[in-house]
Coordinates of C-alpha atoms in Angstrom, one line a residue:
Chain M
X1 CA 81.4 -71.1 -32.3
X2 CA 85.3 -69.9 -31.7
X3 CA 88.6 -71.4 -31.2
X4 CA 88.0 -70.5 -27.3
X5 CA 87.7 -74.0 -25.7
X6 CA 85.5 -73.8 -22.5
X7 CA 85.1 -77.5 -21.5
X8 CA 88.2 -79.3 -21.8
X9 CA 87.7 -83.1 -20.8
X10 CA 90.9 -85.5 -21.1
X11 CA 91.3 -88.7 -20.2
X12 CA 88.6 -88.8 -17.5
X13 CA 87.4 -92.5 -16.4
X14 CA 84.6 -93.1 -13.9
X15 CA 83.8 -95.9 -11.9
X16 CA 81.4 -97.1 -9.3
X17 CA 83.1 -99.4 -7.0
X18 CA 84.7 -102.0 -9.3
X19 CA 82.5 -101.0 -12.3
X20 CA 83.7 -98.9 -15.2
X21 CA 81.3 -96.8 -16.3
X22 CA 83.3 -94.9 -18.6
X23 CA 87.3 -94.5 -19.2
X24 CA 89.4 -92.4 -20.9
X25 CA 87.2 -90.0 -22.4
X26 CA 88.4 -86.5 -23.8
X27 CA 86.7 -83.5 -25.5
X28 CA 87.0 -79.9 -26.4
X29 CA 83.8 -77.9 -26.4
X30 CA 84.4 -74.3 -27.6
X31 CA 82.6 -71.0 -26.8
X32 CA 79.1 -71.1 -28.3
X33 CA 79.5 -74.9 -29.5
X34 CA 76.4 -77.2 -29.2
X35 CA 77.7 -80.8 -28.3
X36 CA 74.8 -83.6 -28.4
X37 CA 75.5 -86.9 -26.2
X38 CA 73.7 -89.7 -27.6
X39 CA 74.2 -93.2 -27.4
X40 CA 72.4 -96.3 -25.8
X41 CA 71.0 -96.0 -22.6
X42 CA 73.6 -97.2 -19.6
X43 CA 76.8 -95.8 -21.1
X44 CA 77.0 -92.9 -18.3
X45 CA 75.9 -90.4 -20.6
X46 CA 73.8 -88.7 -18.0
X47 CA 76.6 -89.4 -15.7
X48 CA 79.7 -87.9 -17.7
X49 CA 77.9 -84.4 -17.7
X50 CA 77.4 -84.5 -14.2
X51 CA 81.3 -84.9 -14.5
X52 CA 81.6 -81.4 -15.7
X53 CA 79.5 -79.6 -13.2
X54 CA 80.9 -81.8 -10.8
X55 CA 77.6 -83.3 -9.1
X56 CA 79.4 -86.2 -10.1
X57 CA 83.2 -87.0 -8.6
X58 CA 85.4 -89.0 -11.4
X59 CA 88.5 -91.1 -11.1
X60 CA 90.8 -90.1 -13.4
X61 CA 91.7 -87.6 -16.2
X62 CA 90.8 -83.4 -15.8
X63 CA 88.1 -81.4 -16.9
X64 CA 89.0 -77.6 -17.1
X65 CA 85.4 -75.5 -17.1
X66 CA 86.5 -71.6 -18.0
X67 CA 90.1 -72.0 -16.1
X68 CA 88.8 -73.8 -13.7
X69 CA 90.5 -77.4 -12.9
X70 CA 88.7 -80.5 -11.9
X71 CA 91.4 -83.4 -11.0
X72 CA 89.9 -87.2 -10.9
X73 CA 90.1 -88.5 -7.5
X74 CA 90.6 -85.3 -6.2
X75 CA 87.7 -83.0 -4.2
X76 CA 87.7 -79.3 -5.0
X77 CA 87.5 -76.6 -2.4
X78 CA 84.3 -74.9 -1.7
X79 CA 85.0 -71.4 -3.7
X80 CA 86.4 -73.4 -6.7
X81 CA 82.7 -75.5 -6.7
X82 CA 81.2 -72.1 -6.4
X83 CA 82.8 -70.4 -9.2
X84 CA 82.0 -73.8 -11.3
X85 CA 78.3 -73.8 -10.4
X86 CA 78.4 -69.9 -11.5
X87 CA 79.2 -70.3 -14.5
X88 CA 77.8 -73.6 -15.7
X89 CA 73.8 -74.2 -15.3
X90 CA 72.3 -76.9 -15.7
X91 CA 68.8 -78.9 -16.6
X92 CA 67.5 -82.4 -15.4
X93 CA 65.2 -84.4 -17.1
X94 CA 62.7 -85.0 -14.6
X95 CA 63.0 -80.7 -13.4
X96 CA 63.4 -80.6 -10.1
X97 CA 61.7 -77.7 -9.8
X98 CA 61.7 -77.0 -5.9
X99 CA 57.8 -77.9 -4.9
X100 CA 57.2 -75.9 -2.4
X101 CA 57.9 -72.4 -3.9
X102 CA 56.1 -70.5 -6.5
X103 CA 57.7 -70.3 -10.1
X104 CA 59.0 -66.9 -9.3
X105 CA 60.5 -67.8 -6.4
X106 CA 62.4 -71.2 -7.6
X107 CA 63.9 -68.6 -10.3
X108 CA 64.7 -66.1 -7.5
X109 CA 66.3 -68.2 -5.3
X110 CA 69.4 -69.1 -6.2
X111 CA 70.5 -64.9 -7.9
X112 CA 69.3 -63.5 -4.2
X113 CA 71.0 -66.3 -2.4
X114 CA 74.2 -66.9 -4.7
X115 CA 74.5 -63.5 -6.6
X116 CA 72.9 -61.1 -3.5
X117 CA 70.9 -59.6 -5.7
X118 CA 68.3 -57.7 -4.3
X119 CA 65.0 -59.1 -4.7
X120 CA 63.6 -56.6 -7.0
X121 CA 66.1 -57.0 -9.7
X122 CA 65.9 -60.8 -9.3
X123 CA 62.4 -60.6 -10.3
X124 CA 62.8 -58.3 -13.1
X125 CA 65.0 -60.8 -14.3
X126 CA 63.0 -63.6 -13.9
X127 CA 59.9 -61.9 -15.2
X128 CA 61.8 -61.1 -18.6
X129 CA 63.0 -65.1 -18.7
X130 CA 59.3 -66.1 -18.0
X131 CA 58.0 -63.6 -20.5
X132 CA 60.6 -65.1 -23.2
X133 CA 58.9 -68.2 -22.7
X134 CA 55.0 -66.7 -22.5
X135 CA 54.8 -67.8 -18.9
X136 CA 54.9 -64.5 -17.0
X137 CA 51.5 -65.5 -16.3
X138 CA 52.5 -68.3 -14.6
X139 CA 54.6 -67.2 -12.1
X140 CA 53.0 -67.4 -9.1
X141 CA 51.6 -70.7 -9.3
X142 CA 53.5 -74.0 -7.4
X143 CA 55.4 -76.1 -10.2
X144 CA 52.7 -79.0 -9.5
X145 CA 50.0 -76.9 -11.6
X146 CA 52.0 -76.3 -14.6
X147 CA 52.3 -79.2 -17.6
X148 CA 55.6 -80.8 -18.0
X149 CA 56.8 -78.9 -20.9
X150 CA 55.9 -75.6 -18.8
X151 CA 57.7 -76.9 -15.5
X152 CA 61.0 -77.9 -17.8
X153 CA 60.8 -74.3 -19.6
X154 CA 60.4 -73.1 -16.2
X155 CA 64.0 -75.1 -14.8
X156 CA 65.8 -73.7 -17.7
X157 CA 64.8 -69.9 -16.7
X158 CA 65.9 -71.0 -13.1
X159 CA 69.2 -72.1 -14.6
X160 CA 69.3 -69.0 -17.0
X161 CA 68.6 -66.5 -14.3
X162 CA 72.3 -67.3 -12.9
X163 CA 73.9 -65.8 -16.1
X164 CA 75.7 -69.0 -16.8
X165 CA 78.2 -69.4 -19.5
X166 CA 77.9 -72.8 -20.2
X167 CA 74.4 -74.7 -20.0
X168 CA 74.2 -78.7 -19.0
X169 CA 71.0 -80.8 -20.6
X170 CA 70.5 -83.7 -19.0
X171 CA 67.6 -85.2 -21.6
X172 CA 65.6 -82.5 -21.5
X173 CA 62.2 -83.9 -23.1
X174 CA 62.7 -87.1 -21.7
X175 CA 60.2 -87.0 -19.6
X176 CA 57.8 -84.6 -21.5
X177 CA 54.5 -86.3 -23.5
X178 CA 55.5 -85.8 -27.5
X179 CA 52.9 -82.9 -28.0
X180 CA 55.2 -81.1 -25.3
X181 CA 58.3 -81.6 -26.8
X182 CA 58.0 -79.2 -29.1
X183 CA 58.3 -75.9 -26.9
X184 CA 60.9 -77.4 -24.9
X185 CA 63.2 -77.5 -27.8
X186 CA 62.6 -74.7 -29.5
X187 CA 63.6 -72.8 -26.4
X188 CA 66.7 -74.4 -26.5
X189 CA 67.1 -73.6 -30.2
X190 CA 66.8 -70.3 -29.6
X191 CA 69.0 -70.5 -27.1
X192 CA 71.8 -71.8 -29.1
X193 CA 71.0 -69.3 -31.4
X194 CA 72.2 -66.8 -28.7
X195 CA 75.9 -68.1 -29.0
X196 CA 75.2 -70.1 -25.3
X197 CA 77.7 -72.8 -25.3
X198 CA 75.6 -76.4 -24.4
X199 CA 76.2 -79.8 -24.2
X200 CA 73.0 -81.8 -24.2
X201 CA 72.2 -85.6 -23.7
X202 CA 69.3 -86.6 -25.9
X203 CA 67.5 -89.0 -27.5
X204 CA 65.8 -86.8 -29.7
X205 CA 68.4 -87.2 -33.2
X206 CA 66.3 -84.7 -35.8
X207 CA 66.6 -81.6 -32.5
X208 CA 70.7 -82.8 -32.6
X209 CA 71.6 -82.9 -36.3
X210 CA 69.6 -79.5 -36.7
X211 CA 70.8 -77.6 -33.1
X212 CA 73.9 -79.3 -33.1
X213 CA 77.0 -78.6 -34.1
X214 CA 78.9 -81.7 -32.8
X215 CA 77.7 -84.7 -32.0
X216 CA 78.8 -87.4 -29.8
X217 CA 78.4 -91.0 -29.6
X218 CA 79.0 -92.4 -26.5
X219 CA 79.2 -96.3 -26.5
X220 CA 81.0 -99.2 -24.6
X221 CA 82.5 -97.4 -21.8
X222 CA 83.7 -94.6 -24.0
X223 CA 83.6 -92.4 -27.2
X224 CA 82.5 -94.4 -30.1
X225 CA 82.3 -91.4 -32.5
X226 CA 82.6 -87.7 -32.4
X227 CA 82.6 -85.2 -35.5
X228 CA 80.4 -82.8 -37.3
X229 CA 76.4 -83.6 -36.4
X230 CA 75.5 -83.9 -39.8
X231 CA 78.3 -86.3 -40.3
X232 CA 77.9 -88.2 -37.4
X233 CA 74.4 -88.5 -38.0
X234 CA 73.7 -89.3 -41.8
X235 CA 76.9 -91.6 -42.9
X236 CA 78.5 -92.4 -39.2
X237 CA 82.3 -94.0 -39.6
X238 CA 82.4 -96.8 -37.2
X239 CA 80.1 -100.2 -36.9
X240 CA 79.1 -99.0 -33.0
X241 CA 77.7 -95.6 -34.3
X242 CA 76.1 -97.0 -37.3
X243 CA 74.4 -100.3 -35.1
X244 CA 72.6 -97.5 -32.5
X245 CA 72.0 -95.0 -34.7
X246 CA 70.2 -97.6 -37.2
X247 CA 68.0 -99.2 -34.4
X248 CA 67.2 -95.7 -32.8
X249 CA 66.3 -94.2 -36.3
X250 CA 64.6 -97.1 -37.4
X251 CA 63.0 -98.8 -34.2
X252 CA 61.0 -101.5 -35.9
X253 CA 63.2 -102.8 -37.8
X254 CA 62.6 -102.1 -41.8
X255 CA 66.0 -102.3 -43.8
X256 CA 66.5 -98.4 -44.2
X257 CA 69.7 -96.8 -44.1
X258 CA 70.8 -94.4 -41.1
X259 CA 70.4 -91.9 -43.7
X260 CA 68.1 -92.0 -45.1
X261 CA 65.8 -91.4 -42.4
X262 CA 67.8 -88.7 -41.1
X263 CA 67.5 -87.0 -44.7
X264 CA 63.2 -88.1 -44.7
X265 CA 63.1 -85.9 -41.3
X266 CA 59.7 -86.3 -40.7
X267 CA 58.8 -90.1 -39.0
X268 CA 60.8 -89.9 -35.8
Chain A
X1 CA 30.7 -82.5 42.1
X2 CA 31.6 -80.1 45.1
X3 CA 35.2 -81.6 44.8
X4 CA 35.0 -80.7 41.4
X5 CA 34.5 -77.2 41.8
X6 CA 36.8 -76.8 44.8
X7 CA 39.3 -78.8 42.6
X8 CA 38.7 -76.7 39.3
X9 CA 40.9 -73.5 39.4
X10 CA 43.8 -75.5 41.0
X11 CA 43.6 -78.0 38.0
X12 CA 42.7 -75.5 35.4
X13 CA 46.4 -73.6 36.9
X14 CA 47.8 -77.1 36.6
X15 CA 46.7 -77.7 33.3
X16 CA 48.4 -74.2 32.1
X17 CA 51.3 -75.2 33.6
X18 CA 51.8 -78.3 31.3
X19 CA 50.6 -76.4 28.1
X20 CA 53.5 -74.0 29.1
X21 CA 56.1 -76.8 29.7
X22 CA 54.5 -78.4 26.4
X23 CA 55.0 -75.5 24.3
X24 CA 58.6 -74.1 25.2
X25 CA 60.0 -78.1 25.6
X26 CA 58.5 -79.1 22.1
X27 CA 60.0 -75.8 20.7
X28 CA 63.7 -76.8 21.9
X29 CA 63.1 -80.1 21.6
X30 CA 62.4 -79.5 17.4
X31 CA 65.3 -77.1 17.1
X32 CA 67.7 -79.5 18.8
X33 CA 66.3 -82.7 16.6
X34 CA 66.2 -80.2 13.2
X35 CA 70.0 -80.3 14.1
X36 CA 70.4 -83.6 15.7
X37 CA 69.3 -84.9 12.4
X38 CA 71.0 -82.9 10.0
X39 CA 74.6 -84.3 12.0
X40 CA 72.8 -87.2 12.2
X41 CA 73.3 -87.5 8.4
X42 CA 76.1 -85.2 7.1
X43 CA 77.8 -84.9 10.4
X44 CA 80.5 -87.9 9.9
X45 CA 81.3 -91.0 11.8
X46 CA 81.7 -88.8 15.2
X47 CA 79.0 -86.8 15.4
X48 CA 76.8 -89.2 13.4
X49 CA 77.7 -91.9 15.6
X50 CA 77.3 -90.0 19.2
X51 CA 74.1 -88.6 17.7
X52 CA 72.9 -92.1 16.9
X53 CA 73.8 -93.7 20.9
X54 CA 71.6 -90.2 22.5
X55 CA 68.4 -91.6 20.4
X56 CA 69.0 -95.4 21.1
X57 CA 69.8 -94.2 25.2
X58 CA 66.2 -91.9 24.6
X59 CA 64.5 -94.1 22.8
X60 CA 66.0 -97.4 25.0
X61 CA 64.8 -95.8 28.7
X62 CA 62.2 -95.8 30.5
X63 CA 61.0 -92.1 30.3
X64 CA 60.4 -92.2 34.6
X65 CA 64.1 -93.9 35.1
X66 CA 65.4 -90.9 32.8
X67 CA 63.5 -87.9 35.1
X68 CA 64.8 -89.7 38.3
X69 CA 68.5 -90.0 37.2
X70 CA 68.5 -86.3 36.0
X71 CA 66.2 -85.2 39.1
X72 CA 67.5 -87.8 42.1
X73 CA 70.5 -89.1 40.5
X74 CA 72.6 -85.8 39.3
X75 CA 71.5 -84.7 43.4
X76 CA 73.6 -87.1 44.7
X77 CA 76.5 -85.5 42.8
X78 CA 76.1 -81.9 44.2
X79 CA 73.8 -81.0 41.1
X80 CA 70.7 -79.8 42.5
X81 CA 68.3 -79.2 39.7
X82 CA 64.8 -77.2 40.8
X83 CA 61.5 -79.3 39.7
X84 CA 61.0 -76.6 37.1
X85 CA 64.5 -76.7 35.6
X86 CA 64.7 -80.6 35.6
X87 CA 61.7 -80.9 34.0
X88 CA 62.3 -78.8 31.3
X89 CA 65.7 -80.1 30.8
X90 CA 64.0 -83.9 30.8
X91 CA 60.9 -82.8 28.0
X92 CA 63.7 -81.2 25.5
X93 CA 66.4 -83.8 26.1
X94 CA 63.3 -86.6 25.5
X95 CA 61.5 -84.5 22.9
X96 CA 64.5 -83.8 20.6
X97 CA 65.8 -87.4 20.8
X98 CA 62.3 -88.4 18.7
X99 CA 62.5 -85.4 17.0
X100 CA 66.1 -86.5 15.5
X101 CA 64.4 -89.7 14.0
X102 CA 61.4 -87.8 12.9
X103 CA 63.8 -84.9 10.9
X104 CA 66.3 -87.6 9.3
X105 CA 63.0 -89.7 8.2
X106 CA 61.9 -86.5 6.4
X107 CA 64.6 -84.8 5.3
X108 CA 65.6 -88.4 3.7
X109 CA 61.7 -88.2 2.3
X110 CA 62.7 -85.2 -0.3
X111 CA 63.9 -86.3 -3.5
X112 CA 67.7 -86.9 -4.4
X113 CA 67.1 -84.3 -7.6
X114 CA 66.3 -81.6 -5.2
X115 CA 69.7 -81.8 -3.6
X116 CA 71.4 -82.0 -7.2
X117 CA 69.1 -79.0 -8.7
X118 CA 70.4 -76.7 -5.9
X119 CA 74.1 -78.0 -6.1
X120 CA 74.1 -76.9 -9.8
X121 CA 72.2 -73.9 -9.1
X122 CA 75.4 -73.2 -6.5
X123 CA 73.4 -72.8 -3.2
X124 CA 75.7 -74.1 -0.6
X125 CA 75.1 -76.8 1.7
X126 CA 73.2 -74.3 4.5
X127 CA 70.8 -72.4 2.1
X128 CA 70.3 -75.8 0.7
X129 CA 68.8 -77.2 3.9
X130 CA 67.2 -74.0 5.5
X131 CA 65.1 -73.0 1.7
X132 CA 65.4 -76.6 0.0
X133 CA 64.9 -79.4 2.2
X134 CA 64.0 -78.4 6.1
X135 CA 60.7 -77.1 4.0
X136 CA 59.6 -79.5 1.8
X137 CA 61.0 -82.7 4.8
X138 CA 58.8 -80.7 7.3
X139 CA 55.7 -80.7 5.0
X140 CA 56.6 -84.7 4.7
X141 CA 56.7 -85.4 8.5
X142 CA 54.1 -83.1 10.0
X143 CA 52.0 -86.3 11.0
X144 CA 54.9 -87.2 12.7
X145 CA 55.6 -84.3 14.5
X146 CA 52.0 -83.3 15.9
X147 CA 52.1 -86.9 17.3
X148 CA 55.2 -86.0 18.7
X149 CA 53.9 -83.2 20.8
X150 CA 50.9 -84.9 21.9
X151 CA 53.3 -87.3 23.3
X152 CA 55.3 -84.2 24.8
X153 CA 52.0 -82.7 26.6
X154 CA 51.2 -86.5 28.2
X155 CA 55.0 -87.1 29.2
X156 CA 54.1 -83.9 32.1
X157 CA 51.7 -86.2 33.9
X158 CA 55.5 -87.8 34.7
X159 CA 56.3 -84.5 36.4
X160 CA 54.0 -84.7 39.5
X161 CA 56.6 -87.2 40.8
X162 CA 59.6 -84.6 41.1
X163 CA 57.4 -82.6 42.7
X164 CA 56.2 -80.0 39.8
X165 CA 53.2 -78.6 40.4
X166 CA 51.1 -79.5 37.3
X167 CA 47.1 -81.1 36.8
X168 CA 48.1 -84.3 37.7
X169 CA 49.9 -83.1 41.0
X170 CA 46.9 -81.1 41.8
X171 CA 45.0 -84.2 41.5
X172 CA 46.9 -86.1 43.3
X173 CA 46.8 -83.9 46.3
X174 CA 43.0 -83.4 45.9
X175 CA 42.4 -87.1 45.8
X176 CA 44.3 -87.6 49.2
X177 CA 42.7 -84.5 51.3
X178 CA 38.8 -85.6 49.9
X179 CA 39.7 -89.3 49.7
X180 CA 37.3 -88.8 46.4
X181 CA 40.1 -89.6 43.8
X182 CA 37.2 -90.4 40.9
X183 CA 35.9 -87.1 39.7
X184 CA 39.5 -85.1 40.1
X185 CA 40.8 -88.0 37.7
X186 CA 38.1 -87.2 34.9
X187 CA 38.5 -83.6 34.9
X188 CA 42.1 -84.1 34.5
X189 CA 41.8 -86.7 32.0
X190 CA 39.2 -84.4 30.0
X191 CA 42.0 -81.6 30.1
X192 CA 44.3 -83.9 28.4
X193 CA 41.7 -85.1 26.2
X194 CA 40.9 -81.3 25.3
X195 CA 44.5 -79.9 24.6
X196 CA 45.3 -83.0 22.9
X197 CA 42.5 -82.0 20.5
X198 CA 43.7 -79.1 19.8
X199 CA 47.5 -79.7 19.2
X200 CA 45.9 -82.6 16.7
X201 CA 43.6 -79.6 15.3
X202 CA 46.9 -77.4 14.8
X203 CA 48.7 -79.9 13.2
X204 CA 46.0 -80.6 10.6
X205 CA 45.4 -77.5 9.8
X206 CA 49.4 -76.8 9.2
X207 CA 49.1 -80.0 7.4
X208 CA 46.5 -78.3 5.2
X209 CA 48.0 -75.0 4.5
X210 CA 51.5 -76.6 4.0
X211 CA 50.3 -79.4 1.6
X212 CA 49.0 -76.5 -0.9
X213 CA 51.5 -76.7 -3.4
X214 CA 51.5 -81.0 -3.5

């Protein structure tokens, strides 16, 4: 992680209609920083990261992505979107891998269509992906044949295959059956281990506080907490932290500190 | 039976006539509604809107009132269309007006997350539809769409009344020179009955093939 700030949210609100989802949020994310979103379901967590890549419009506030200016309210021109889509990828939580083409091809797509790669290259690049993943055996099979944890590994190659510099995770494992977690995140481990810059909604607090290195706490329309992951996770600073963080850690409802779960690490 | 077989090659050169029509009017007639739709639904409050009033007008008149006004109507007016020309213009006109509401039922079918996965994968809104969504909303609507030319290939029994020279104009001339209207009637209706088959056999198949990754 550098000084460089990549993603530089201020003061960016976001309604639908007459509902606020969120308002006035800001936040640095520097070159090869990992920034986990978590908070309670409904906040617009999924929603404020389809700020940055601009699948989502906002209200107010800017968001510059690598020099690039998004103004609430405002629509960008087409180039300006295509330069932001370059550079930032991105992955959903339920895939969207395209159906009807093979895995090879939903990686090719977008360099040959976007980048004009030739095809060739394309699929040398996707075949060294797949293989980083143990799925070059995969890759001409439809998405529907593959298990959940293979299709999302599968969508972040796809992303990954554009060269971005910043990566969006919109909960990744959400979706995933728990024995199929595991490979998910470890890709994206290693992937932070690379120096990608990411920021990632998730549910899954042991993945944040170890992959991490800032963690956010999104609450009531806004911000509730934001610091070191460690920090945030083990002795968090404000009651609206502390309340979600204590009934996500400790679902059932035994009188254990935050803390000390996130210290036991092993009974998610 | 002798009817029949003094009858045959004039119908069988009847019924090749409509297959023809069928096949070239159903080709248009998709291109038009693939892009009928797609202004149908991104095109604004214009195109959107003048889009929606040709289907309603389609959909709203009787097919025979829309051949006459095209055929008898625009005459009137110094446009003299030939049989051929008017009936081509009437299948494609018809044919994409149902095609339209076929497409936009389809290419709403495919998934919101589809359009968001190749927005952040920066495909722009063309590539989008031709690799994205045309594909996976034409898998979706196939049923649709073979139904859609059946109803193409019977809409040229219509034709014999302008004066195009297809089965059912054969017929009709045979039945008045024999006076035996009964057996021309069944051959033609077991034409129909045949090629109808085999569009529904095409479609299938394509359903099939297309369905392979689902």
């Amino acid at each position: 992680m550098s000084n460089e700030v990549v993603v530089k949210v201020r003061g960016v609100t976001k309604r639908f209609g007459d509902r606020v989802i969120f308002e006035n949020i800001s936040l640095d994310v520097h070159k090869s920083e990992v920034v986990a979103i978590i908070g309670p379901s409904g906040v617009g967590k999924s929603t404020f990261i389809r700020c940055i890549n601009h699948l989502h419009s906002f209200d107010e506030g800017t968001i510059d992505v690598q020099g690039f200016r998004l103004v609430g309210g405002q629509s960008p021109s087409k180039a300006e979107l295509q330069a932001l889509h370059n550079s930032v990828g991105m992955v959903f939580q339920t895939f969207n891998l395209f159906p009807h083409l093979t895995v090879l091809d939903n990686i090719v797509l977008a360099p040959m269509q976007v980048k004009k790669q030739a095809r060739q290259q394309a699929i040398d690049r996707a075949m060294h992906l797949l293989a980083m993943v143990g799925l070059q055996n995969r890759a001409n099979t439809f998405p529907k044949r593959l298990s959940g944890g293979e299709q999302q590994r599968v969508a972040i190659c796809r992303a990954l295959a554009m060269e971005p510099e910043i990566m969006l995770f919109d909960e990744p494992t959400s979706m995933l059956d728990p024995e199929l977690v595991g490979d998910v995140l470890e890709f994206i481990q290693r992937l932070a281990r690379t120096g990608m810059t990411m920021v990632l909604v998730t549910h899954e607090m042991m993945f944040a506080k170890e992959v991490a290195d800032t963690v956010v706490v999104m609450a009531d329309h806004g911000i509730a907490e934001m610091g070191p992951a460690r920090e945030v996770l083990e002795s968090p600073r404000t009651e609206r932290a502390r309340s979600f963080l204590r009934r996500v850690l400790n679902p059932v409802g035994s009188p254990r500190e935050p803390n000390l779960v996130a210290n036991g690490g092993d009974d998610r | 039976m002798h009817v029949v077989i003094l009858y045959l090659g004039v119908l069988l050169q009847g019924g090749m006539r409509d297959v023809e029509l069928t096949v070239v009017s159903s080709i248009l007639a998709l291109m038009l509604g693939a892009l009928g739709a797609i202004g149908r639904l991104y095109g604004g409050r214009i195109i959107g809107g003048a889009i929606y009033w040709y289907v309603e007008l389609i959909r709203g008149l009787p097919p025979i009132l829309q051949l006459f006004v095209l055929f008898f109507g625009l005459s009137q007016f110094g446009i003299d269309l030939n049989p051929l020309s008017a009936a081509i213009i009437w299948l494609v006109a018809y044919g994409a007006g149902y095609a339209v509401e076929v497409f936009r039922a389809g290419i709403m079918d495919v998934a919101e997350g589809q359009h968001e996965a190749a927005t952040a994968l920066g495909l722009d809104r063309k590539i989008t539809m031709r690799k994205i969504i045309i594909p996976q909303a034409f898998v979706a609507m196939l049923p649709n769409l073979t139904t859609l030319i059946v109803l193409q290939l019977k809409n040229t029994t219509l034709l014999y009344l302008i004066g195009y020279a297809d089965m059912m104009y054969q017929a009709r001339l045979g039945a008045d020179a024999t006076a035996q209207p009964g057996p021309l009637y069944v051959v033609v209706a077991i034409e129909y009955l045949v090629l109808s088959a085999i569009i529904s056999r095409i479609g299938s198949s394509m359903e099939k093939r297309a369905a392979a990754y689902r």
